[in-house]
Tab-separated table of C-alpha atoms and ligand atoms in Angstrom:
chain	number	residue	atom	x	y	z
A	1	MET	CA	7.457	6.247	16.263
A	2	LEU	CA	10.387	4.150	17.136
A	3	PRO	CA	11.733	0.697	16.090
A	4	PRO	CA	10.173	-2.055	16.120
A	5	ALA	CA	6.870	-0.078	15.590
A	6	SER	CA	8.228	1.975	12.801
A	7	GLU	CA	9.512	-1.195	11.118
A	8	ARG	CA	6.244	-2.942	11.260
A	9	PHE	CA	4.644	0.324	9.914
A	10	THR	CA	6.874	0.213	6.995
A	11	ALA	CA	6.433	-3.378	6.361
A	12	VAL	CA	2.671	-2.872	6.096
A	13	GLU	CA	2.952	0.136	3.978
A	14	SER	CA	4.848	-1.824	1.413
A	15	ARG	CA	2.521	-4.640	1.432
A	16	LEU	CA	-0.259	-2.241	0.901
A	17	ARG	CA	1.418	-0.656	-2.065
A	18	GLU	CA	1.842	-4.010	-3.614
A	19	VAL	CA	-1.870	-4.593	-3.407
A	20	MET	CA	-2.621	-1.043	-4.861
A	21	GLU	CA	-0.109	-1.810	-7.657
A	22	ALA	CA	-1.701	-5.225	-8.429
A	23	TYR	CA	-5.144	-3.418	-8.957
A	24	ASN	CA	-3.175	-1.039	-11.198
A	25	TYR	CA	-3.407	2.033	-9.042
A	26	ALA	CA	-0.661	4.591	-9.212
A	27	GLU	CA	0.455	6.774	-6.238
A	28	VAL	CA	-0.293	10.475	-5.868
A	29	ARG	CA	1.508	12.640	-3.279
A	30	THR	CA	-0.371	15.667	-2.188
A	31	PRO	CA	0.805	18.488	0.162
A	32	ILE	CA	0.160	18.155	3.956
A	33	ALA	CA	-1.372	21.749	3.999
A	34	GLU	CA	-4.126	22.846	1.677
A	35	ARG	CA	-6.223	26.062	1.662
A	36	THR	CA	-8.891	25.636	4.437
A	37	GLU	CA	-11.818	26.227	1.983
A	38	LEU	CA	-10.930	22.953	0.154
A	39	PHE	CA	-11.912	20.884	3.093
A	40	ALA	CA	-14.875	23.062	4.077
A	41	ARG	CA	-16.301	22.649	0.792
A	42	SER	CA	-15.736	19.065	0.231
A	43	ILE	CA	-16.107	17.504	3.656
A	44	GLY	CA	-18.886	19.726	4.521
A	45	GLU	CA	-19.292	22.796	6.941
A	46	THR	CA	-21.452	20.896	9.339
A	47	THR	CA	-19.195	17.809	9.753
A	48	ASP	CA	-17.298	17.160	13.029
A	49	ILE	CA	-14.101	17.393	11.107
A	50	VAL	CA	-14.603	20.907	9.757
A	51	GLU	CA	-16.471	22.215	12.767
A	52	LYS	CA	-13.986	21.252	15.409
A	53	GLU	CA	-11.094	19.010	14.308
A	54	MET	CA	-8.916	20.750	11.790
A	55	TYR	CA	-5.585	22.310	12.463
A	56	THR	CA	-6.255	25.720	10.828
A	57	PHE	CA	-3.851	28.441	10.681
A	58	ASP	CA	-3.360	31.803	8.872
A	59	ASP	CA	-0.523	31.969	6.314
A	60	ARG	CA	1.578	35.257	6.377
A	61	ASP	CA	-0.597	36.679	3.586
A	62	GLY	CA	-3.744	36.322	5.501
A	63	SER	CA	-4.912	33.178	3.605
A	64	SER	CA	-6.160	30.359	5.684
A	65	LEU	CA	-4.244	26.923	5.627
A	66	THR	CA	-5.217	23.541	7.100
A	67	LEU	CA	-3.231	20.456	7.644
A	68	ARG	CA	-5.134	17.722	5.734
A	69	PRO	CA	-7.583	15.673	7.771
A	70	GLU	CA	-8.084	13.310	4.980
A	71	GLY	CA	-6.985	12.469	1.557
A	72	THR	CA	-9.829	12.596	-0.970
A	73	ALA	CA	-10.270	16.303	-1.161
A	74	SER	CA	-6.657	16.918	-1.992
A	75	VAL	CA	-6.491	14.038	-4.523
A	76	VAL	CA	-9.564	15.307	-6.348
A	77	ARG	CA	-8.061	18.869	-6.290
A	78	ALA	CA	-4.792	17.695	-7.699
A	79	ALA	CA	-6.462	15.702	-10.382
A	80	VAL	CA	-8.645	18.626	-11.416
A	81	GLU	CA	-5.741	21.131	-11.511
A	82	ALA	CA	-3.792	18.599	-13.688
A	83	GLY	CA	-6.594	18.200	-16.129
A	84	LEU	CA	-6.611	14.417	-15.200
A	85	ALA	CA	-10.161	14.116	-14.183
A	86	GLN	CA	-11.523	15.105	-17.535
A	87	ARG	CA	-9.983	12.270	-19.490
A	88	ASP	CA	-11.940	9.400	-21.085
A	89	GLN	CA	-10.272	6.974	-19.030
A	90	ALA	CA	-10.948	6.345	-15.325
A	91	LEU	CA	-8.317	7.777	-13.044
A	92	LYS	CA	-6.895	5.332	-10.454
A	93	LEU	CA	-4.733	6.816	-7.707
A	94	TYR	CA	-3.577	5.821	-4.258
A	95	TYR	CA	-1.894	7.675	-1.431
A	96	LEU	CA	-0.287	7.026	1.761
A	97	GLY	CA	0.647	9.487	4.448
A	98	PRO	CA	-0.104	11.483	7.653
A	99	MET	CA	-3.551	13.179	8.403
A	100	PHE	CA	-4.419	15.523	11.082
A	101	ARG	CA	-7.493	15.832	13.233
A	102	ARG	CA	-7.785	17.455	16.572
A	103	GLU	CA	-9.897	14.579	18.108
A	104	ARG	CA	-9.545	13.470	21.815
A	105	PRO	CA	-6.590	11.061	21.709
A	106	GLN	CA	-7.168	7.612	23.148
A	107	LYS	CA	-6.288	4.174	22.018
A	108	GLY	CA	-6.636	3.906	18.334
A	109	ARG	CA	-7.294	7.608	17.874
A	110	TYR	CA	-4.533	10.030	17.492
A	111	ARG	CA	-4.132	13.715	16.226
A	112	GLN	CA	-1.594	12.537	13.767
A	113	PHE	CA	-2.375	9.383	12.216
A	114	HIS	CA	-1.611	7.682	8.906
A	115	GLN	CA	-3.937	6.588	6.057
A	116	VAL	CA	-3.764	4.529	2.839
A	117	GLY	CA	-6.350	5.392	0.406
A	118	ALA	CA	-7.385	4.784	-3.144
A	119	GLU	CA	-9.650	6.880	-5.584
A	120	LEU	CA	-11.282	5.739	-8.731
A	121	ILE	CA	-12.546	8.798	-10.530
A	122	GLY	CA	-14.547	8.645	-13.567
A	123	ARG	CA	-16.815	5.588	-13.027
A	124	ASP	CA	-20.313	5.457	-11.742
A	125	ASP	CA	-21.145	1.818	-12.443
A	126	PRO	CA	-21.586	-0.542	-9.486
A	127	MET	CA	-18.612	-2.837	-10.561
A	128	ALA	CA	-16.438	0.208	-9.644
A	129	ASP	CA	-17.851	0.249	-6.172
A	130	ALA	CA	-17.235	-3.560	-5.869
A	131	GLU	CA	-13.642	-3.252	-7.092
A	132	MET	CA	-12.970	-0.535	-4.495
A	133	ILE	CA	-14.412	-2.710	-1.653
A	134	ALA	CA	-12.655	-5.740	-2.975
A	135	LEU	CA	-9.389	-3.638	-2.888
A	136	LEU	CA	-9.985	-2.556	0.646
A	137	MET	CA	-10.559	-5.965	1.789
A	138	ASP	CA	-7.483	-7.210	0.075
A	139	CYS	CA	-5.423	-4.508	1.640
A	140	LEU	CA	-6.797	-5.568	4.998
A	141	GLU	CA	-5.911	-9.174	4.395
A	142	ALA	CA	-2.284	-8.252	3.046
A	143	ALA	CA	-1.765	-6.144	6.367
A	144	GLY	CA	-2.718	-9.237	8.379
A	145	ALA	CA	-5.765	-7.535	9.998
A	146	LYS	CA	-8.010	-10.298	11.603
A	147	ASP	CA	-11.602	-10.510	12.364
A	148	VAL	CA	-12.708	-7.775	10.141
A	149	GLU	CA	-16.305	-7.097	9.308
A	150	LEU	CA	-17.478	-5.154	6.291
A	151	VAL	CA	-20.726	-3.076	6.510
A	152	LEU	CA	-22.544	-1.467	3.480
A	153	ASN	CA	-25.145	0.911	3.097
A	154	SER	CA	-26.586	3.187	0.334
A	155	LEU	CA	-26.981	6.782	1.369
A	156	GLY	CA	-29.141	7.639	-1.685
A	157	ASP	CA	-28.320	10.512	-4.199
A	158	ARG	CA	-29.480	13.844	-5.014
A	159	ALA	CA	-32.961	12.721	-5.864
A	160	CYS	CA	-33.860	10.533	-2.855
A	161	ARG	CA	-31.662	11.803	0.034
A	162	PRO	CA	-33.189	15.109	0.482
A	163	PRO	CA	-36.651	13.613	1.454
A	164	TYR	CA	-35.022	11.152	3.633
A	165	ARG	CA	-33.062	13.792	5.377
A	166	ALA	CA	-36.218	15.800	5.803
A	167	ALA	CA	-38.050	12.741	7.501
A	168	LEU	CA	-35.080	12.186	9.823
A	169	ALA	CA	-35.066	15.861	10.923
A	170	ASP	CA	-38.922	15.633	11.604
A	171	TYR	CA	-38.324	12.538	13.526
A	172	GLY	CA	-35.489	14.171	15.511
A	173	ARG	CA	-37.678	17.295	16.149
A	174	ALA	CA	-40.403	14.995	17.480
A	175	HIS	CA	-38.164	13.165	19.768
A	176	GLN	CA	-35.793	15.889	20.860
A	177	ASP	CA	-36.070	15.042	24.603
A	178	GLY	CA	-34.352	11.742	24.035
A	179	LEU	CA	-31.411	13.272	22.237
A	180	CYS	CA	-27.985	14.648	23.730
A	181	PRO	CA	-27.466	18.456	23.479
A	182	ASN	CA	-25.049	17.832	20.457
A	183	CYS	CA	-27.537	15.886	18.389
A	184	ARG	CA	-30.376	18.587	19.019
A	185	LEU	CA	-28.169	20.961	17.447
A	186	ARG	CA	-27.646	18.562	14.439
A	187	ILE	CA	-31.249	18.027	13.811
A	188	ASP	CA	-31.428	20.734	11.339
A	189	ARG	CA	-27.951	21.142	10.258
A	190	ASN	CA	-27.074	17.594	9.592
A	191	PRO	CA	-29.577	14.982	10.556
A	192	LEU	CA	-27.974	11.973	9.004
A	193	ARG	CA	-25.391	12.393	11.969
A	194	LEU	CA	-28.025	11.725	14.474
A	195	LEU	CA	-27.811	8.029	13.324
A	196	ASP	CA	-24.175	7.504	14.315
A	197	CYS	CA	-24.107	9.254	17.749
A	198	LYS	CA	-22.466	6.977	20.371
A	199	GLU	CA	-24.676	8.295	23.311
A	200	GLU	CA	-26.947	5.463	24.600
A	201	ASP	CA	-29.997	7.773	24.771
A	202	CYS	CA	-29.534	8.897	21.102
A	203	ARG	CA	-29.054	5.332	20.111
A	204	ARG	CA	-32.283	4.219	21.850
A	205	THR	CA	-34.232	7.322	20.470
A	206	MET	CA	-32.969	6.706	16.981
A	207	ALA	CA	-33.774	3.017	16.915
A	208	GLY	CA	-37.256	3.980	15.834
A	209	ALA	CA	-36.311	6.524	13.026
A	210	PRO	CA	-37.047	6.048	9.506
A	211	SER	CA	-34.611	4.016	7.539
A	212	ILE	CA	-32.928	5.136	4.174
A	213	SER	CA	-33.831	1.823	2.706
A	214	GLU	CA	-37.426	2.965	2.652
A	215	TYR	CA	-36.547	5.998	0.737
A	216	LEU	CA	-34.022	4.920	-1.827
A	217	CYS	CA	-35.076	5.873	-5.450
A	218	ASP	CA	-35.280	2.873	-8.050
A	219	GLU	CA	-31.775	3.890	-9.521
A	220	CYS	CA	-29.976	3.990	-6.073
A	221	ARG	CA	-31.777	0.620	-5.125
A	222	ALA	CA	-30.680	-1.113	-8.367
A	223	HIS	CA	-27.264	0.230	-8.064
A	224	PHE	CA	-26.792	-0.990	-4.582
A	225	ALA	CA	-28.368	-4.459	-5.296
A	226	GLU	CA	-25.780	-4.758	-7.929
A	227	VAL	CA	-22.851	-3.794	-5.875
A	228	GLN	CA	-23.938	-6.491	-3.332
A	229	ARG	CA	-24.469	-9.124	-6.063
A	230	VAL	CA	-20.947	-8.688	-7.571
A	231	LEU	CA	-19.376	-8.772	-3.964
A	232	ALA	CA	-21.355	-11.909	-2.980
A	233	ALA	CA	-20.417	-13.625	-6.223
A	234	SER	CA	-16.780	-12.925	-5.618
A	235	GLY	CA	-16.884	-14.212	-2.103
A	236	VAL	CA	-16.630	-10.906	-0.227
A	237	ARG	CA	-18.628	-11.312	3.024
A	238	PHE	CA	-20.479	-8.312	4.204
A	239	THR	CA	-23.622	-7.332	6.248
A	240	THR	CA	-25.820	-4.166	5.387
A	241	SER	CA	-26.876	-1.545	7.860
A	242	ALA	CA	-29.326	1.308	7.104
A	243	ARG	CA	-27.659	3.204	10.067
A	244	LEU	CA	-24.394	3.453	8.475
A	245	VAL	CA	-23.639	7.115	7.653
A	246	ARG	CA	-20.200	8.432	7.272
A	247	GLY	CA	-18.560	11.549	8.671
A	248	LEU	CA	-18.039	13.310	5.427
A	249	ASP	CA	-20.886	14.972	3.620
A	250	TYR	CA	-19.604	14.050	0.172
A	251	TYR	CA	-20.714	10.524	0.122
A	252	VAL	CA	-23.599	9.410	-2.016
A	253	ARG	CA	-24.966	5.971	-2.818
A	254	THR	CA	-22.585	3.362	-1.552
A	255	ALA	CA	-21.125	3.912	1.719
A	256	PHE	CA	-18.907	1.143	3.449
A	257	GLU	CA	-17.012	0.628	6.624
A	258	VAL	CA	-14.755	-2.117	7.901
A	259	LEU	CA	-14.811	-2.849	11.774
A	260	GLY	CA	-11.900	-4.711	13.391
A	261	GLY	CA	-12.115	-7.187	16.214
A	262	GLY	CA	-10.731	-6.374	19.465
A	263	LEU	CA	-10.217	-2.708	18.887
A	264	GLY	CA	-12.640	-1.370	21.466
A	265	ALA	CA	-14.383	1.944	20.959
A	266	GLN	CA	-12.288	3.098	17.989
A	267	ASN	CA	-12.996	-0.042	15.930
A	268	ALA	CA	-13.324	1.355	12.448
A	269	VAL	CA	-10.273	0.293	10.438
A	270	GLY	CA	-11.245	1.840	7.112
A	271	GLY	CA	-14.132	3.024	5.216
A	272	GLY	CA	-15.247	4.870	2.058
A	273	GLY	CA	-17.945	5.253	-0.411
A	274	ARG	CA	-18.995	7.010	-3.663
A	275	TYR	CA	-18.670	10.641	-4.146
A	276	ASP	CA	-20.253	11.502	-7.382
A	277	GLY	CA	-20.636	15.291	-7.559
A	278	LEU	CA	-17.450	16.097	-5.640
A	279	VAL	CA	-15.223	16.506	-8.692
A	280	ALA	CA	-17.632	18.955	-10.186
A	281	ALA	CA	-17.843	20.813	-6.808
A	282	LEU	CA	-14.223	21.241	-6.753
A	283	GLY	CA	-14.162	22.761	-10.180
A	284	GLY	CA	-13.813	19.603	-12.527
A	285	PRO	CA	-15.999	18.036	-14.852
A	286	PRO	CA	-19.207	16.253	-13.754
A	287	VAL	CA	-17.509	12.843	-13.228
A	288	ALA	CA	-18.111	10.177	-10.619
A	289	GLY	CA	-15.894	8.822	-7.908
A	290	VAL	CA	-15.605	6.155	-5.318
A	291	GLY	CA	-12.717	5.689	-2.857
A	292	PHE	CA	-11.747	4.546	0.579
A	293	ALA	CA	-9.091	5.082	3.317
A	294	VAL	CA	-7.564	2.656	6.050
A	295	GLY	CA	-6.203	3.877	9.206
A	296	LEU	CA	-2.689	2.184	9.290
A	297	GLU	CA	-2.424	2.409	13.133
A	298	ARG	CA	-5.603	0.581	13.528
A	299	VAL	CA	-4.868	-1.860	10.915
A	300	ILE	CA	-1.630	-2.715	12.648
A	301	MET	CA	-3.375	-3.056	16.042
A	302	ALA	CA	-5.966	-5.365	14.362
A	303	ALA	CA	-3.112	-7.549	13.017
A	304	GLY	CA	-1.899	-8.186	16.530
A	305	GLU	CA	1.561	-8.538	17.675
A	306	THR	CA	4.306	-10.018	15.247
A	307	ALA	CA	7.966	-10.552	15.991
A	308	SER	CA	10.345	-8.008	14.680
A	309	ASP	CA	12.590	-9.264	11.954
A	310	HIS	CA	15.256	-6.456	12.579
A	311	HIS	CA	18.123	-8.725	13.213
A	312	PRO	CA	21.694	-8.292	11.731
A	313	GLU	CA	22.795	-11.084	9.604
A	314	VAL	CA	26.376	-10.701	10.581
A	315	PHE	CA	27.918	-9.289	13.853
A	316	VAL	CA	31.686	-8.429	13.282
A	317	ILE	CA	33.662	-8.805	16.512
A	318	PRO	CA	37.259	-7.373	16.537
A	319	LEU	CA	39.501	-8.560	19.327
A	320	GLY	CA	42.573	-6.351	19.944
A	321	GLU	CA	43.621	-3.066	18.553
A	322	GLY	CA	45.096	-4.329	15.322
A	323	ALA	CA	41.902	-6.028	14.266
A	324	SER	CA	39.557	-3.037	14.511
A	325	LEU	CA	40.536	-1.641	11.244
A	326	ALA	CA	40.135	-4.976	9.381
A	327	ALA	CA	36.732	-5.346	11.192
A	328	PHE	CA	35.647	-1.893	10.175
A	329	GLU	CA	36.694	-2.688	6.467
A	330	LEU	CA	34.847	-5.888	6.538
A	331	ALA	CA	31.688	-4.440	8.009
A	332	ARG	CA	31.611	-1.749	5.400
A	333	SER	CA	32.125	-4.186	2.439
A	334	LEU	CA	29.457	-6.538	3.752
A	335	ARG	CA	27.050	-3.484	4.083
A	336	ARG	CA	27.867	-2.348	0.676
A	337	THR	CA	26.830	-5.660	-0.676
A	338	GLY	CA	23.484	-5.316	1.150
A	339	VAL	CA	24.157	-7.668	4.095
A	340	ARG	CA	22.760	-6.117	7.303
A	341	CYS	CA	25.800	-6.057	9.554
A	342	GLU	CA	26.555	-4.841	12.980
A	343	LEU	CA	30.036	-3.971	14.073
A	344	GLU	CA	30.909	-4.503	17.739
A	345	ALA	CA	32.713	-1.455	19.250
A	346	GLY	CA	36.144	-2.755	20.391
A	347	GLY	CA	37.599	-3.190	23.668
A	348	ARG	CA	35.127	-5.714	25.115
A	349	SER	CA	35.791	-9.390	25.951
A	350	ILE	CA	34.656	-12.136	23.423
A	351	LYS	CA	32.121	-13.322	25.888
A	352	SER	CA	30.338	-9.876	26.339
A	353	ALA	CA	30.591	-9.470	22.491
A	354	MET	CA	29.054	-12.866	21.857
A	355	ARG	CA	26.274	-12.127	24.352
A	356	ARG	CA	25.509	-8.929	22.349
A	357	ALA	CA	25.460	-10.845	19.037
A	358	ASP	CA	22.976	-13.344	20.608
A	359	LYS	CA	20.797	-10.542	22.081
A	360	LEU	CA	20.675	-8.755	18.709
A	361	GLY	CA	19.713	-12.012	17.107
A	362	ALA	CA	22.531	-11.969	14.761
A	363	ARG	CA	22.710	-15.068	12.293
A	364	TYR	CA	26.530	-15.140	12.145
A	365	ALA	CA	29.323	-13.715	14.150
A	366	VAL	CA	32.703	-13.050	12.643
A	367	ILE	CA	35.556	-12.904	15.043
A	368	LEU	CA	38.614	-11.158	14.107
A	369	GLY	CA	41.661	-11.166	16.581
A	370	ASP	CA	45.083	-10.028	16.062
A	371	GLU	CA	46.252	-13.658	16.247
A	372	GLU	CA	43.693	-14.735	13.527
A	373	LEU	CA	44.828	-11.706	11.328
A	374	GLN	CA	48.330	-12.863	11.537
A	375	ALA	CA	47.465	-16.408	10.613
A	376	GLY	CA	45.337	-15.208	7.809
A	377	ARG	CA	41.951	-16.443	8.881
A	378	ALA	CA	38.861	-15.372	10.721
A	379	THR	CA	36.337	-17.467	12.596
A	380	LEU	CA	32.731	-17.499	11.425
A	381	ARG	CA	30.283	-18.698	14.051
A	382	ASP	CA	26.884	-19.962	13.149
A	383	MET	CA	24.832	-18.598	16.054
A	384	ARG	CA	21.807	-20.846	15.408
A	385	ARG	CA	23.739	-23.922	14.863
A	386	GLN	CA	26.450	-23.055	17.413
A	387	ALA	CA	29.015	-24.234	14.710
A	388	ASP	CA	32.300	-22.536	13.792
A	389	HIS	CA	33.756	-22.158	10.263
A	390	ARG	CA	37.294	-21.039	9.739
A	391	LEU	CA	37.615	-18.762	6.807
A	392	ALA	CA	40.754	-18.139	4.980
A	393	LEU	CA	41.716	-14.324	4.983
A	394	ARG	CA	44.326	-13.298	2.510
A	395	LEU	CA	46.307	-10.596	4.311
A	396	GLY	CA	46.208	-7.342	2.502
A	397	GLY	CA	43.112	-8.404	0.879
A	398	GLY	CA	40.940	-6.302	2.956
A	399	GLY	CA	37.302	-6.889	4.108
A	400	SER	CA	36.035	-7.562	0.646
A	401	GLU	CA	37.948	-10.806	0.543
A	402	LEU	CA	36.423	-11.936	3.686
A	403	ALA	CA	32.938	-10.701	2.463
A	404	GLU	CA	33.340	-12.985	-0.371
A	405	ALA	CA	34.664	-15.844	1.549
A	406	ILE	CA	31.408	-15.704	3.662
A	407	ARG	CA	29.297	-15.543	0.600
A	408	GLU	CA	31.007	-18.460	-0.798
A	409	LEU	CA	30.508	-20.453	2.285
A	410	GLY	CA	26.840	-19.895	1.362
A	411	ALA	CA	26.436	-18.610	4.833
A	412	VAL	CA	24.874	-15.406	4.392
A	413	GLY	CA	21.118	-15.416	4.144
A	414	GLY	CA	21.404	-19.205	4.276
B	501	AMP	P1	-12.456	8.527	7.769
B	501	AMP	O1	-11.601	9.322	6.885
B	501	AMP	O2	-12.923	9.327	8.947
B	501	AMP	O3	-13.427	7.608	7.178
B	501	AMP	O4	-11.200	7.367	8.300
B	501	AMP	C1	-10.854	6.355	7.679
B	501	AMP	C2	-9.942	5.354	8.548
B	501	AMP	O5	-8.943	6.282	9.189
B	501	AMP	C3	-10.728	5.111	9.807
B	501	AMP	O6	-11.545	3.838	9.521
B	501	AMP	C4	-9.709	4.860	10.878
B	501	AMP	O7	-9.105	3.360	10.660
B	501	AMP	C5	-8.677	5.923	10.535
B	501	AMP	N1	-8.796	7.037	11.307
B	501	AMP	C6	-9.673	8.089	11.357
B	501	AMP	N2	-9.429	9.051	12.304
B	501	AMP	C7	-8.496	8.568	13.074
B	501	AMP	C8	-7.656	9.084	14.106
B	501	AMP	N3	-7.944	10.236	14.765
B	501	AMP	N4	-6.666	8.202	14.637
B	501	AMP	C9	-6.497	7.036	14.090
B	501	AMP	N5	-7.138	6.608	13.059
B	501	AMP	C10	-8.056	7.307	12.528
């Protein structure tokens, strides 16, 4: 990733960090590689990620390692290992970094991509789900993502999902002919996935399938209703869809996804859900959890083009041999005071140097010639206003004198 893309990336990252910190989440950094079984156990053996998308390799001692395809499993593992998940207080962590999935690369879908995500561990109340979703929406807004659409569903829990799963598998078996070969394999292994196959035939076939909303138990129904009530009351717009299932097995109850406008086939900018049971499955106490992840590349795409703000404030132009040392010194002292500064390589004409200053979008150019040096002054050109200032330069004072003079002029950053 090269500038200016890399700079936009960093700018969006820092905006997202600010939002996370405003919600009082603290950063966790987990390793890029984990033991393979961590992902197999948490994401689910029959998911696309675990079945065919992980970058897995043997370590020298024969153990199997995998490049992390997502963040939640690692965060939960780390929290359990550090004994944080068993505290009384809820744990609020966010992460940011590269993830790896061996998917077919296309626009918005890469084999190495970046996620920013948050996890709220130790709360099962609907307000926690609402906080997560609000945080996700505020992250997207801070990143400038436009035309986003939030979709919610409840996937039920250990009480009510199994009967639904069975009903869906029955429906799939009865309508096998209308399903793609991949979905036919999924009927017994992971029937929920039949609902989000992109194949036209499968979509048509599954349109008549039973809906999770008819199977939710009273507790799940009440929980979901409360999540919606809180979100609606705080002005978060959403729709519900009984067809929203997510690609990771650990979700229970609330699942959500945000779609971005104008992104084409890969239009999910972020998603998440509740994962009560995951912490216990990874060796921790039986505490609940809810989280989300947003895909940075897609969020940036959804934000559209923005102008790069990578411009030097000051462009220093030495004219003639004698000036180059003074120019070097001046540039260094400006840089040391935090002024973004570019130094023209010597030997060019003033005209071509000014052209370069213009092209770089410099706010000011400082022209240092042998004559100027001898006369004890330099010329500061305001590139925007096309106006020149004469600056006094005490000989022997070095660059810091001039840096100070520029600052005094109120020029830099002005
Ligand atoms: P998931 O963990 O699958 O729910 O993904 C969360 C978010 O990460 C998605 O909504 C996407 O924005 C992003 N994402 C997932 N996979 C990829 C990929 N292969 N390339 C780019 N972004 C991705």
